[in-house]
Amino acid sequence: QVSPGLRTPRLPVWLCSVSGRHSVLFGTDRRLLSDWKSERIVHLYFYSGQQEQTQTAQLTIDTHSHHWEEAQREDPCSPGKRRPALEMAIRTKWAGATVSWNGTDPFF
C-alpha cells in the first residue's frame, strides 16, 4: 500500500530521466502545488546522485521571461545558445522559461 504522503506530496517533486539518467527536481515552496500565481519565479533544487555532482544544484526559474531578453545578435545554432538537457526538461513544464544555475556550472 502506498502511503498518503507519496500519493499527495506536501512539496513539489519531479522525478526526471534526463539523457538516460534518473534524478530528482524539487522545491520547498508548498504554494507551487496549489497556487499557479506562485509560479512566476520558482526556486528548485536538482540532485542526480552522479559522481560529477558534488552538491545539490540550486536553480532559479523565471517562468515569464521573454525571448527578446536574450542576446539578439547571437546565432540560435551557436554553442552559446545550446541549453543543458535539464533546462529543456524544465521547459516542458514552463515553456520559454529561463533557468539560472546560481553559480553552479550546468551539467547534464
mmCIF file with all atom_site columns, N, CA and C in Angstrom, residues 70 74-88 91 99 101 106-108:
data_model
loop_
_atom_site.group_PDB
_atom_site.id
_atom_site.type_symbol
_atom_site.label_atom_id
_atom_site.label_alt_id
_atom_site.label_comp_id
_atom_site.label_asym_id
_atom_site.label_entity_id
_atom_site.label_seq_id
_atom_site.pdbx_PDB_ins_code
_atom_site.Cartn_x
_atom_site.Cartn_y
_atom_site.Cartn_z
_atom_site.occupancy
_atom_site.B_iso_or_equiv
_atom_site.pdbx_formal_charge
_atom_site.auth_seq_id
_atom_site.auth_comp_id
_atom_site.auth_asym_id
_atom_site.auth_atom_id
_atom_site.pdbx_PDB_model_num
ATOM 1  N N  . GLU A 1 70  ? 16.970 37.755 -24.342 1.00 0.00 ? 70  GLU A N  1
ATOM 2  C CA . GLU A 1 70  ? 18.226 37.084 -24.660 1.00 0.00 ? 70  GLU A CA 1
ATOM 3  C C  . GLU A 1 70  ? 18.981 37.915 -25.686 1.00 0.00 ? 70  GLU A C  1
ATOM 4  N N  . GLU A 1 74  ? 23.183 36.860 -31.229 1.00 0.00 ? 74  GLU A N  1
ATOM 5  C CA . GLU A 1 74  ? 23.758 35.526 -31.189 1.00 0.00 ? 74  GLU A CA 1
ATOM 6  C C  . GLU A 1 74  ? 22.992 34.577 -32.113 1.00 0.00 ? 74  GLU A C  1
ATOM 7  N N  . ASP A 1 75  ? 23.714 33.818 -32.906 1.00 0.00 ? 75  ASP A N  1
ATOM 8  C CA . ASP A 1 75  ? 23.109 32.846 -33.803 1.00 0.00 ? 75  ASP A CA 1
ATOM 9  C C  . ASP A 1 75  ? 22.448 31.742 -32.972 1.00 0.00 ? 75  ASP A C  1
ATOM 10 N N  . PRO A 1 76  ? 21.180 31.382 -33.261 1.00 0.00 ? 76  PRO A N  1
ATOM 11 C CA . PRO A 1 76  ? 20.484 30.365 -32.468 1.00 0.00 ? 76  PRO A CA 1
ATOM 12 C C  . PRO A 1 76  ? 21.171 29.011 -32.460 1.00 0.00 ? 76  PRO A C  1
ATOM 13 N N  . CYS A 1 77  ? 22.025 28.751 -33.465 1.00 0.00 ? 77  CYS A N  1
ATOM 14 C CA . CYS A 1 77  ? 22.722 27.455 -33.532 1.00 0.00 ? 77  CYS A CA 1
ATOM 15 C C  . CYS A 1 77  ? 24.105 27.505 -32.896 1.00 0.00 ? 77  CYS A C  1
ATOM 16 N N  . SER A 1 78  ? 24.520 28.673 -32.421 1.00 0.00 ? 78  SER A N  1
ATOM 17 C CA . SER A 1 78  ? 25.853 28.801 -31.843 1.00 0.00 ? 78  SER A CA 1
ATOM 18 C C  . SER A 1 78  ? 25.926 28.061 -30.514 1.00 0.00 ? 78  SER A C  1
ATOM 19 N N  . PRO A 1 79  ? 27.130 27.649 -30.106 1.00 0.00 ? 79  PRO A N  1
ATOM 20 C CA . PRO A 1 79  ? 27.284 26.939 -28.832 1.00 0.00 ? 79  PRO A CA 1
ATOM 21 C C  . PRO A 1 79  ? 26.747 27.711 -27.642 1.00 0.00 ? 79  PRO A C  1
ATOM 22 N N  . GLY A 1 80  ? 26.783 29.052 -27.715 1.00 0.00 ? 80  GLY A N  1
ATOM 23 C CA . GLY A 1 80  ? 26.265 29.870 -26.627 1.00 0.00 ? 80  GLY A CA 1
ATOM 24 C C  . GLY A 1 80  ? 24.762 29.744 -26.450 1.00 0.00 ? 80  GLY A C  1
ATOM 25 N N  . LYS A 1 81  ? 24.059 29.310 -27.486 1.00 0.00 ? 81  LYS A N  1
ATOM 26 C CA . LYS A 1 81  ? 22.603 29.159 -27.429 1.00 0.00 ? 81  LYS A CA 1
ATOM 27 C C  . LYS A 1 81  ? 22.183 27.764 -26.983 1.00 0.00 ? 81  LYS A C  1
ATOM 28 N N  . ARG A 1 82  ? 23.071 26.816 -26.976 1.00 0.00 ? 82  ARG A N  1
ATOM 29 C CA . ARG A 1 82  ? 22.719 25.461 -26.559 1.00 0.00 ? 82  ARG A CA 1
ATOM 30 C C  . ARG A 1 82  ? 22.414 25.443 -25.077 1.00 0.00 ? 82  ARG A C  1
ATOM 31 N N  . ARG A 1 83  ? 21.429 24.670 -24.709 1.00 0.00 ? 83  ARG A N  1
ATOM 32 C CA . ARG A 1 83  ? 20.994 24.598 -23.321 1.00 0.00 ? 83  ARG A CA 1
ATOM 33 C C  . ARG A 1 83  ? 21.178 23.173 -22.806 1.00 0.00 ? 83  ARG A C  1
ATOM 34 N N  . PRO A 1 84  ? 21.500 23.018 -21.524 1.00 0.00 ? 84  PRO A N  1
ATOM 35 C CA . PRO A 1 84  ? 21.600 21.683 -20.950 1.00 0.00 ? 84  PRO A CA 1
ATOM 36 C C  . PRO A 1 84  ? 20.250 20.957 -21.039 1.00 0.00 ? 84  PRO A C  1
ATOM 37 N N  . ALA A 1 85  ? 20.306 19.647 -21.126 1.00 0.00 ? 85  ALA A N  1
ATOM 38 C CA . ALA A 1 85  ? 19.096 18.826 -21.251 1.00 0.00 ? 85  ALA A CA 1
ATOM 39 C C  . ALA A 1 85  ? 18.130 19.073 -20.093 1.00 0.00 ? 85  ALA A C  1
ATOM 40 N N  . LEU A 1 86  ? 18.637 19.334 -18.889 1.00 0.00 ? 86  LEU A N  1
ATOM 41 C CA . LEU A 1 86  ? 17.766 19.597 -17.749 1.00 0.00 ? 86  LEU A CA 1
ATOM 42 C C  . LEU A 1 86  ? 16.931 20.851 -17.984 1.00 0.00 ? 86  LEU A C  1
ATOM 43 N N  . GLU A 1 87  ? 17.535 21.893 -18.551 1.00 0.00 ? 87  GLU A N  1
ATOM 44 C CA . GLU A 1 87  ? 16.780 23.108 -18.844 1.00 0.00 ? 87  GLU A CA 1
ATOM 45 C C  . GLU A 1 87  ? 15.678 22.829 -19.857 1.00 0.00 ? 87  GLU A C  1
ATOM 46 N N  . MET A 1 88  ? 15.970 22.013 -20.835 1.00 0.00 ? 88  MET A N  1
ATOM 47 C CA . MET A 1 88  ? 14.952 21.663 -21.829 1.00 0.00 ? 88  MET A CA 1
ATOM 48 C C  . MET A 1 88  ? 13.826 20.859 -21.174 1.00 0.00 ? 88  MET A C  1
ATOM 49 N N  . ARG A 1 91  ? 11.597 23.184 -19.368 1.00 0.00 ? 91  ARG A N  1
ATOM 50 C CA . ARG A 1 91  ? 10.737 23.924 -20.297 1.00 0.00 ? 91  ARG A CA 1
ATOM 51 C C  . ARG A 1 91  ? 9.560  23.094 -20.799 1.00 0.00 ? 91  ARG A C  1
ATOM 52 N N  . VAL A 1 99  ? 16.490 29.654 -17.004 1.00 0.00 ? 99  VAL A N  1
ATOM 53 C CA . VAL A 1 99  ? 16.969 28.926 -15.835 1.00 0.00 ? 99  VAL A CA 1
ATOM 54 C C  . VAL A 1 99  ? 18.317 29.492 -15.424 1.00 0.00 ? 99  VAL A C  1
ATOM 55 N N  . TRP A 1 101 ? 21.479 28.910 -12.936 1.00 0.00 ? 101 TRP A N  1
ATOM 56 C CA . TRP A 1 101 ? 22.112 27.861 -12.142 1.00 0.00 ? 101 TRP A CA 1
ATOM 57 C C  . TRP A 1 101 ? 22.767 28.457 -10.889 1.00 0.00 ? 101 TRP A C  1
ATOM 58 N N  . PRO A 1 106 ? 26.464 24.418 -15.230 1.00 0.00 ? 106 PRO A N  1
ATOM 59 C CA . PRO A 1 106 ? 25.419 23.493 -15.702 1.00 0.00 ? 106 PRO A CA 1
ATOM 60 C C  . PRO A 1 106 ? 26.011 22.147 -16.090 1.00 0.00 ? 106 PRO A C  1
ATOM 61 N N  . PHE A 1 107 ? 25.302 21.098 -15.769 1.00 0.00 ? 107 PHE A N  1
ATOM 62 C CA . PHE A 1 107 ? 25.728 19.764 -16.156 1.00 0.00 ? 107 PHE A CA 1
ATOM 63 C C  . PHE A 1 107 ? 24.532 19.034 -16.730 1.00 0.00 ? 107 PHE A C  1
ATOM 64 N N  . PHE A 1 108 ? 24.748 17.838 -17.191 1.00 0.00 ? 108 PHE A N  1
ATOM 65 C CA . PHE A 1 108 ? 23.759 17.022 -17.914 1.00 0.00 ? 108 PHE A CA 1
ATOM 66 C C  . PHE A 1 108 ? 23.704 17.485 -19.337 1.00 0.00 ? 108 PHE A C  1
#
